[in-house]
CSV table of C-alpha atoms in Angstrom, one decimal:
chain,number,residue,atom,x,y,z
U,1433,MET,CA,37.7,2.3,3.4
U,1434,ASN,CA,37.4,6.1,3.4
U,1435,LEU,CA,33.8,7.1,2.5
U,1436,LEU,CA,32.4,10.5,1.7
U,1437,PHE,CA,28.6,10.8,1.9
U,1438,SER,CA,27.3,13.9,0.0
U,1439,PHE,CA,23.9,15.5,0.8
U,1440,GLY,CA,22.4,18.9,0.1
U,1441,ASN,CA,22.0,19.8,3.8
U,1442,LEU,CA,23.2,18.6,7.2
U,1443,ILE,CA,21.6,15.2,7.7
U,1444,ARG,CA,18.8,15.4,10.3
U,1445,PRO,CA,17.1,12.0,10.5
U,1446,THR,CA,13.9,13.5,11.9
U,1447,ARG,CA,13.3,15.6,8.7
U,1448,GLY,CA,12.5,12.7,6.3
U,1449,GLY,CA,13.0,9.2,5.1
U,1450,THR,CA,16.0,10.1,2.8
U,1451,GLU,CA,17.9,11.5,5.7
U,1452,ARG,CA,17.0,8.5,7.9
U,1453,VAL,CA,18.3,6.1,5.2
U,1454,THR,CA,21.5,8.1,4.7
U,1455,ALA,CA,22.2,8.3,8.4
U,1456,LEU,CA,21.5,4.5,9.0
U,1457,ILE,CA,23.8,3.4,6.1
U,1458,ALA,CA,26.6,5.9,6.9
U,1459,HIS,CA,26.7,5.2,10.7
U,1460,GLY,CA,26.2,1.5,10.1
U,1461,LEU,CA,29.3,1.3,7.8
U,1462,GLN,CA,31.2,3.5,10.2
U,1463,ALA,CA,30.4,0.9,13.0
U,1464,ARG,CA,31.9,-1.8,10.7
U,1465,GLY,CA,35.2,0.0,10.6
U,1466,HIS,CA,34.9,2.3,7.6
U,1467,LYS,CA,36.0,5.9,8.0
U,1468,VAL,CA,32.9,8.1,7.1
U,1469,SER,CA,32.8,11.8,6.3
U,1470,PHE,CA,29.9,14.0,5.2
U,1471,LEU,CA,29.7,16.7,2.6
U,1472,ILE,CA,27.1,19.5,2.6
U,1473,THR,CA,26.6,21.0,-0.9
U,1474,GLU,CA,23.6,23.4,-0.5
U,1475,GLU,CA,22.7,24.4,3.0
U,1476,LEU,CA,24.4,27.6,4.2
U,1477,THR,CA,24.9,27.6,7.9
U,1478,THR,CA,26.8,29.7,10.4
U,1479,SER,CA,26.6,27.0,13.1
U,1480,PRO,CA,29.7,24.9,13.9
U,1481,LEU,CA,29.7,21.7,11.8
U,1482,PRO,CA,29.9,18.3,13.4
U,1483,VAL,CA,33.3,16.7,13.3
U,1484,GLY,CA,33.9,15.0,10.0
U,1485,THR,CA,31.4,17.2,8.2
U,1486,TYR,CA,32.5,19.6,5.4
U,1487,THR,CA,30.7,22.1,3.3
U,1488,CYS,CA,31.1,23.6,-0.2
U,1489,ALA,CA,27.8,25.5,-0.1
U,1490,GLY,CA,27.8,28.9,-1.6
U,1491,LEU,CA,30.4,28.2,-4.2
U,1492,SER,CA,29.8,28.1,-7.9
U,1493,ARG,CA,29.6,24.7,-9.7
U,1494,GLU,CA,33.2,24.9,-11.0
U,1495,GLU,CA,34.5,26.0,-7.6
U,1496,LYS,CA,32.6,23.1,-5.9
U,1497,ALA,CA,34.2,20.6,-8.3
U,1498,GLN,CA,37.7,21.9,-7.5
U,1499,TRP,CA,36.9,22.1,-3.8
U,1500,VAL,CA,35.6,18.5,-3.7
U,1501,ASN,CA,38.7,17.3,-5.6
U,1502,GLU,CA,40.9,18.8,-3.0
U,1503,LEU,CA,38.8,17.5,-0.1
U,1504,CYS,CA,38.9,13.9,-1.5
U,1505,GLU,CA,42.6,14.1,-1.9
U,1506,ARG,CA,43.1,15.4,1.6
U,1507,LEU,CA,40.9,12.7,3.1
U,1508,CYS,CA,42.1,9.9,0.8
U,1509,ILE,CA,38.5,9.1,-0.2
U,1510,ASP,CA,38.0,5.7,-1.8
U,1511,VAL,CA,34.2,6.0,-2.5
U,1512,LEU,CA,32.1,9.2,-2.9
U,1513,ILE,CA,28.4,8.4,-2.3
U,1514,ASN,CA,26.1,11.1,-3.7
U,1515,GLU,CA,22.8,10.7,-1.9
U,1516,ALA,CA,21.2,13.6,-4.0
U,1517,GLY,CA,21.1,11.9,-7.4
U,1518,THR,CA,18.0,13.9,-8.5
U,1519,SER,CA,19.6,17.3,-7.7
U,1520,ASP,CA,22.0,19.6,-9.5
U,1521,ASP,CA,24.8,17.9,-7.5
U,1522,ILE,CA,25.2,15.4,-10.3
U,1523,LEU,CA,26.6,18.2,-12.5
U,1524,PHE,CA,29.8,18.3,-10.5
U,1525,LEU,CA,29.9,15.1,-8.5
U,1526,ASN,CA,30.8,13.0,-11.5
U,1527,HIS,CA,33.9,11.6,-13.2
U,1528,GLU,CA,33.8,14.3,-15.9
U,1529,ARG,CA,34.2,17.1,-13.3
U,1530,LEU,CA,36.2,15.3,-10.6
U,1531,THR,CA,39.7,14.3,-11.4
U,1532,TYR,CA,40.5,12.6,-8.1
U,1533,PRO,CA,40.5,8.8,-8.7
U,1534,CYS,CA,37.8,7.7,-6.3
U,1535,ARG,CA,34.7,5.6,-7.1
U,1536,ILE,CA,31.4,7.6,-7.4
U,1537,ILE,CA,28.1,6.0,-6.5
U,1538,THR,CA,24.9,8.0,-7.2
U,1539,CYS,CA,21.7,7.3,-5.3
U,1540,ILE,CA,18.2,8.0,-6.6
U,1541,HIS,CA,15.7,7.9,-3.8
U,1542,PHE,CA,12.5,9.1,-5.6
U,1543,ASP,CA,10.2,7.7,-8.3
U,1544,ILE,CA,11.9,8.2,-11.6
U,1545,THR,CA,8.8,8.9,-13.8
U,1546,GLY,CA,5.8,8.9,-11.5
U,1547,ASP,CA,5.5,12.7,-11.3
U,1548,LEU,CA,5.7,12.9,-15.1
U,1549,GLN,CA,2.9,10.3,-15.5
U,1550,TYR,CA,0.6,12.3,-13.2
U,1551,PHE,CA,2.0,15.7,-14.4
U,1552,TYR,CA,-1.4,17.4,-15.0
U,1553,ARG,CA,-3.2,16.0,-12.0
U,1554,SER,CA,-0.4,17.1,-9.7
U,1555,LEU,CA,-0.9,20.8,-10.6
U,1556,ASP,CA,-3.4,22.8,-8.7
U,1557,ILE,CA,-4.3,25.4,-11.4
U,1558,PRO,CA,-8.0,26.3,-11.4
U,1559,LEU,CA,-9.5,27.4,-14.7
U,1560,ASN,CA,-10.8,30.7,-13.3
U,1561,SER,CA,-8.8,33.2,-15.3
U,1562,TRP,CA,-7.3,33.8,-18.7
U,1563,ARG,CA,-3.9,33.7,-17.1
U,1564,ASN,CA,-4.5,30.2,-15.7
U,1565,LEU,CA,-5.9,29.1,-19.1
U,1566,LEU,CA,-2.7,30.1,-20.7
U,1567,ARG,CA,-0.7,28.2,-18.1
U,1568,TRP,CA,-2.7,25.1,-18.9
U,1569,LEU,CA,-2.0,25.6,-22.6
U,1570,LYS,CA,1.7,25.6,-21.9
U,1571,LEU,CA,1.7,22.4,-19.8
U,1572,PRO,CA,2.2,20.0,-22.7
U,1573,PHE,CA,5.4,21.9,-23.6
U,1574,LEU,CA,6.5,22.0,-20.0
U,1575,LYS,CA,6.0,18.3,-19.6
U,1576,ARG,CA,8.0,17.5,-22.7
U,1577,MET,CA,10.8,19.9,-21.5
U,1578,HIS,CA,10.9,18.3,-18.0
U,1579,THR,CA,10.9,14.8,-19.6
U,1580,ARG,CA,13.7,15.6,-22.0
U,1581,ASN,CA,15.9,17.3,-19.3
U,1582,ARG,CA,15.4,14.5,-16.8
U,1583,ARG,CA,16.3,11.8,-19.4
U,1584,LYS,CA,19.4,13.8,-20.4
U,1585,ARG,CA,20.4,14.1,-16.7
U,1586,TYR,CA,19.9,10.4,-15.9
U,1587,ARG,CA,21.9,9.4,-19.0
U,1588,TYR,CA,24.7,11.7,-17.9
U,1589,LEU,CA,24.9,10.4,-14.3
U,1590,LEU,CA,24.9,6.8,-15.6
U,1591,GLN,CA,27.8,7.7,-17.9
U,1592,HIS,CA,29.9,9.4,-15.3
U,1593,SER,CA,29.2,7.3,-12.2
U,1594,ASP,CA,30.6,3.9,-11.3
U,1595,ALA,CA,27.2,2.8,-10.0
U,1596,VAL,CA,23.7,4.0,-9.6
U,1597,VAL,CA,21.6,2.8,-6.7
U,1598,VAL,CA,17.8,2.7,-6.6
U,1599,PRO,CA,15.7,1.1,-3.7
U,1600,ALA,CA,13.4,-1.1,-5.7
U,1601,PRO,CA,13.8,-3.6,-8.6
U,1602,ALA,CA,10.9,-1.9,-10.5
U,1603,LEU,CA,13.0,1.3,-10.6
U,1604,VAL,CA,15.9,-0.5,-12.3
U,1605,GLN,CA,13.7,-1.5,-15.1
U,1606,GLN,CA,12.0,2.0,-15.1
U,1607,PHE,CA,15.5,3.7,-15.3
U,1608,PHE,CA,16.5,1.8,-18.4
U,1609,LEU,CA,13.1,2.2,-20.1
U,1610,PHE,CA,13.1,5.9,-19.4
U,1611,THR,CA,16.6,6.6,-20.4
U,1612,GLY,CA,16.9,4.2,-23.3
U,1613,ALA,CA,20.3,3.1,-22.0
U,1614,HIS,CA,21.5,-0.4,-22.5
U,1615,PRO,CA,20.8,-2.5,-19.3
U,1616,SER,CA,23.9,-3.1,-17.2
U,1617,THR,CA,24.8,-4.1,-13.7
U,1618,ARG,CA,25.9,-0.5,-13.0
U,1619,VAL,CA,22.3,0.2,-11.9
U,1620,ARG,CA,21.8,-1.7,-8.7
U,1621,CYS,CA,18.9,-2.2,-6.3
U,1622,ILE,CA,19.6,-1.9,-2.6
U,1623,PRO,CA,16.4,-1.6,-0.5
U,1624,ASN,CA,16.1,0.8,2.3
U,1625,PRO,CA,16.8,-0.6,5.8
U,1626,ALA,CA,14.3,-0.8,8.6
U,1627,VAL,CA,14.7,1.9,11.2
U,1628,PHE,CA,13.0,0.1,14.0
U,1629,ALA,CA,13.1,-3.6,14.9
U,1630,PRO,CA,9.6,-5.1,14.5
U,1631,GLU,CA,7.6,-5.2,17.7
U,1632,THR,CA,4.6,-7.2,18.7
U,1633,VAL,CA,1.8,-4.7,19.5
U,1634,ARG,CA,-1.1,-5.9,21.7
U,1635,ASP,CA,-3.6,-3.1,21.2
U,1636,LYS,CA,-4.3,-0.1,19.0
U,1637,GLU,CA,-6.2,3.2,19.4
U,1638,PRO,CA,-8.6,4.8,16.9
U,1639,LEU,CA,-5.8,6.9,15.6
U,1640,ALA,CA,-4.6,7.5,12.0
U,1641,LEU,CA,-1.1,8.7,11.3
U,1642,PHE,CA,0.6,10.6,8.5
U,1643,VAL,CA,4.5,10.9,8.7
U,1644,GLY,CA,6.4,13.0,6.2
U,1645,ARG,CA,7.4,16.4,4.9
U,1646,LEU,CA,4.6,18.9,4.6
U,1647,VAL,CA,5.3,19.7,0.9
U,1648,PRO,CA,3.0,19.6,-2.1
U,1649,GLY,CA,4.0,16.1,-3.4
U,1650,LYS,CA,2.9,14.5,-0.1
U,1651,HIS,CA,-0.7,15.7,-0.7
U,1652,VAL,CA,-1.7,16.1,2.9
U,1653,ASP,CA,-4.4,18.4,1.5
U,1654,HIS,CA,-6.0,15.2,0.0
U,1655,LEU,CA,-5.8,13.5,3.3
U,1656,LEU,CA,-7.5,16.4,5.2
U,1657,ASP,CA,-10.4,16.5,2.6
U,1658,ALA,CA,-10.8,12.8,2.7
U,1659,TRP,CA,-10.7,12.7,6.5
U,1660,ALA,CA,-13.5,15.3,6.6
U,1661,ALA,CA,-15.6,13.5,4.0
U,1662,SER,CA,-15.1,10.1,5.7
U,1663,GLY,CA,-16.9,11.1,8.9
U,1664,ALA,CA,-14.0,9.5,10.9
U,1665,GLU,CA,-14.1,12.3,13.4
U,1666,ARG,CA,-17.7,11.6,14.3
U,1667,LYS,CA,-16.8,8.0,15.1
U,1668,GLY,CA,-14.2,9.0,17.6
U,1669,TRP,CA,-11.1,8.8,15.5
U,1670,LYS,CA,-8.1,11.1,15.6
U,1671,LEU,CA,-5.5,12.1,13.0
U,1672,ALA,CA,-1.9,12.9,13.8
U,1673,ILE,CA,0.2,14.7,11.2
U,1674,VAL,CA,3.9,14.3,11.9
U,1675,GLY,CA,6.4,16.4,10.0
U,1676,GLU,CA,7.4,19.9,9.0
U,1677,GLY,CA,7.4,21.8,5.7
U,1678,GLY,CA,6.4,25.0,3.9
U,1679,GLN,CA,2.8,23.9,3.6
U,1680,ARG,CA,2.1,23.6,7.3
U,1681,PRO,CA,0.4,27.0,7.7
U,1682,ARG,CA,-1.8,26.4,4.7
U,1683,LEU,CA,-2.7,22.9,5.9
U,1684,GLU,CA,-3.5,24.1,9.4
U,1685,LYS,CA,-5.9,26.7,7.9
U,1686,GLN,CA,-7.4,24.0,5.8
U,1687,ALA,CA,-8.0,21.8,8.9
U,1688,LYS,CA,-9.6,24.8,10.6
U,1689,ARG,CA,-11.8,25.6,7.6
U,1690,LEU,CA,-13.0,22.0,7.5
U,1691,ARG,CA,-13.6,22.1,11.3
U,1692,LEU,CA,-11.4,19.1,12.0
U,1693,HIS,CA,-11.0,19.2,15.7
U,1694,SER,CA,-9.4,15.8,15.9
U,1695,VAL,CA,-6.4,16.7,13.7
U,1696,CYS,CA,-3.1,17.4,15.5
U,1697,PHE,CA,0.0,18.8,13.8
U,1698,THR,CA,3.0,17.5,15.9
U,1699,GLY,CA,6.0,18.8,13.9
U,1700,ASN,CA,9.1,16.6,13.6
U,1701,LEU,CA,9.4,14.0,16.4
U,1702,ASN,CA,12.6,12.4,17.6
U,1703,ARG,CA,10.6,9.3,18.6
U,1704,PRO,CA,7.8,8.7,16.1
U,1705,ASP,CA,7.8,5.0,17.2
U,1706,GLU,CA,5.6,6.0,20.1
U,1707,LEU,CA,2.8,7.1,17.7
U,1708,TYR,CA,3.4,4.1,15.4
U,1709,ARG,CA,2.7,1.8,18.4
U,1710,ARG,CA,-0.6,3.5,19.1
U,1711,ALA,CA,-1.9,4.2,15.5
U,1712,THR,CA,-4.2,1.7,13.8
U,1713,LEU,CA,-4.0,3.4,10.3
U,1714,LEU,CA,-1.0,4.8,8.4
U,1715,ILE,CA,-2.2,7.1,5.6
U,1716,LEU,CA,0.3,8.2,2.9
U,1717,PRO,CA,-1.3,10.0,-0.2
U,1718,SER,CA,2.1,10.8,-1.7
U,1719,ASP,CA,3.0,10.8,-5.4
U,1720,TYR,CA,6.8,10.7,-5.4
U,1721,GLU,CA,7.6,7.8,-3.2
U,1722,SER,CA,9.9,5.1,-4.5
U,1723,PHE,CA,10.5,3.0,-1.4
U,1724,SER,CA,8.6,4.6,1.5
U,1725,MET,CA,10.5,4.4,4.8
U,1726,VAL,CA,7.2,5.4,6.5
U,1727,VAL,CA,5.4,2.3,5.3
U,1728,LEU,CA,8.3,0.1,6.4
U,1729,GLU,CA,8.3,1.8,9.8
U,1730,GLY,CA,4.5,1.5,10.1
U,1731,LEU,CA,4.5,-2.2,9.3
U,1732,SER,CA,7.1,-2.7,12.1
U,1733,PHE,CA,4.4,-1.6,14.6
U,1734,ALA,CA,1.4,-3.3,12.9
U,1735,CYS,CA,0.0,-0.1,11.4
U,1736,PHE,CA,-2.5,-0.7,8.5
U,1737,PRO,CA,-1.3,1.4,5.5
U,1738,ILE,CA,-3.6,3.2,3.1
U,1739,VAL,CA,-1.3,4.5,0.4
U,1740,TYR,CA,-1.1,5.9,-3.1
U,1741,SER,CA,0.7,3.4,-5.3
U,1742,PHE,CA,4.5,3.6,-5.7
U,1743,PRO,CA,7.2,1.3,-7.3
U,1744,ALA,CA,8.4,-0.6,-4.2
U,1745,LEU,CA,4.9,-1.4,-2.8
U,1746,SER,CA,5.1,-4.9,-4.2
U,1747,GLN,CA,8.2,-5.5,-2.0
U,1748,LEU,CA,6.5,-4.2,1.1
U,1749,LEU,CA,2.8,-5.2,0.9
U,1750,ILE,CA,3.3,-8.7,-0.4
U,1751,ARG,CA,-0.2,-9.7,0.8
U,1752,PRO,CA,-3.4,-7.7,-0.1
U,1753,GLU,CA,-4.7,-8.0,3.5
U,1754,TRP,CA,-1.7,-6.0,4.8
U,1755,GLY,CA,-3.0,-2.6,3.4
U,1756,ILE,CA,-5.0,-0.7,0.8
U,1757,VAL,CA,-3.2,0.5,-2.3
U,1758,LEU,CA,-4.9,3.4,-4.3
U,1759,PRO,CA,-4.3,5.0,-7.6
U,1760,ARG,CA,-2.5,8.3,-7.2
U,1761,HIS,CA,-4.5,11.5,-7.0
U,1762,HIS,CA,-7.8,9.7,-6.4
U,1763,ARG,CA,-9.4,11.6,-3.6
U,1764,LYS,CA,-12.7,9.8,-3.7
U,1765,ALA,CA,-10.9,6.4,-3.4
U,1766,LEU,CA,-8.9,7.8,-0.5
U,1767,THR,CA,-12.1,8.8,1.3
U,1768,ALA,CA,-13.7,5.4,0.6
U,1769,ALA,CA,-10.6,3.5,1.8
U,1770,ILE,CA,-10.7,5.4,5.1
U,1771,GLN,CA,-14.4,4.7,5.5
U,1772,GLU,CA,-13.8,1.0,4.7
U,1773,ALA,CA,-10.9,0.6,7.1
U,1774,ILE,CA,-12.9,2.2,10.0
U,1775,SER,CA,-16.2,0.4,9.3
U,1776,ARG,CA,-14.5,-3.0,8.8
U,1777,HIS,CA,-12.0,-2.5,11.7
U,1778,LEU,CA,-9.1,-3.3,9.4
U,1779,THR,CA,-5.9,-3.9,11.3
U,1780,ASN,CA,-2.6,-5.7,11.0
U,1781,LEU,CA,-2.6,-7.0,14.5
U,1782,PRO,CA,-3.5,-10.6,13.4
U,1783,HIS,CA,-0.8,-10.5,10.7
U,1784,GLN,CA,2.2,-9.5,12.8
U,1785,LYS,CA,4.0,-12.8,12.8
U,1786,ASP,CA,4.0,-13.0,9.0
U,1787,ILE,CA,4.9,-9.3,8.7
U,1788,HIS,CA,7.8,-9.6,11.1
U,1789,LYS,CA,9.1,-12.6,9.1
U,1790,HIS,CA,9.0,-10.6,5.9
U,1791,LEU,CA,10.6,-7.5,7.4
U,1792,LYS,CA,13.7,-9.5,8.2
U,1793,HIS,CA,14.7,-8.9,4.5
U,1794,PHE,CA,15.1,-5.2,5.4
U,1795,ALA,CA,17.1,-5.6,8.6
U,1796,LEU,CA,20.1,-3.2,8.7
U,1797,PRO,CA,22.8,-5.9,8.8
U,1798,ILE,CA,21.5,-7.4,5.6
U,1799,ILE,CA,21.3,-4.1,3.8
U,1800,LEU,CA,24.8,-3.1,5.1
U,1801,ASN,CA,26.1,-6.4,3.6
U,1802,GLN,CA,24.8,-5.3,0.2
U,1803,TRP,CA,26.5,-1.9,0.5
U,1804,GLU,CA,29.8,-3.4,1.5
U,1805,GLN,CA,29.7,-5.7,-1.5
U,1806,LEU,CA,29.0,-2.6,-3.7
U,1807,ILE,CA,31.9,-0.5,-2.3
U,1808,ALA,CA,34.4,-3.3,-2.1
U,1809,PRO,CA,37.4,-2.7,-4.3
U,1810,ALA,CA,37.4,-4.6,-7.6
U,1811,PRO,CA,39.5,-7.8,-7.4
């Protein structure tokens, strides 16, 4: 089949979990004989594009719809897979705008309502001025507006897509509860695949690891505050922060202000598996995960996760001794969890056999089988 994967920018797997998922699925289906092409919708670049990659960035929404129609016709596309189901791309990658008769699958990679549930806690607005007080007074209106607009968008993409894919069963239920739509099989759960095959690790270092984009929703600032308060540095522990993002300069200043000499910002890494093998703890205080690739990767190398709660955790941490799950935005609980993990020497080294057995459910061939069932032509 001829498949077109749409994403906002050129897919670079080192940038984040969504990119890694898209690359794994696309190239995995390509290896099974499907013809795969890629569409860039937002990122403007003057660099030559890889073979099989096309861009409509810079065009208006109406122009993009017409351009994608022509591209699909030229490539004889059977299925268009929109990997940016939470972006404005849904406003032109849908059956109302596209007249070419291909199937459209829209993917939602993030928590559907988590940020709305924690809307006020997620905002860093100190009450130190009249201007900020007015901003706080407007927040209930802004939350209602965001909720209404998101519900309208999700109803629209369900109406004008052939299928909607989410990575966790809890998100299927969450989608229908939030939108009020009648439950149907058009909303499907396909988990993310494991990037790395599970390895048996013999030893670990006093090293904690964060992997992800350095953006507000990941709350690396919470991690730095908790790391300083936990006293981990005085006990010989180190913290590696892997990833890039707009908050990196601010976070580096925060680490310097807190006098955290054991914290290292590595940037994006082509081979994060080397750090996963060494790290004892994996800490992810993020509030918009749905199915964290990082937790899946960490478990493959016996890292012990300390994470803010997200919908797919019940699929990943099926036993309580495999990690510590915290309520979102709870900085004191994060500090206490780090202290507990270090003082009690919590590790997943003894649980590797059971973890490896569980992770077989997320092996790439199994996930690709589910995708092939979804894209197969109707009988």
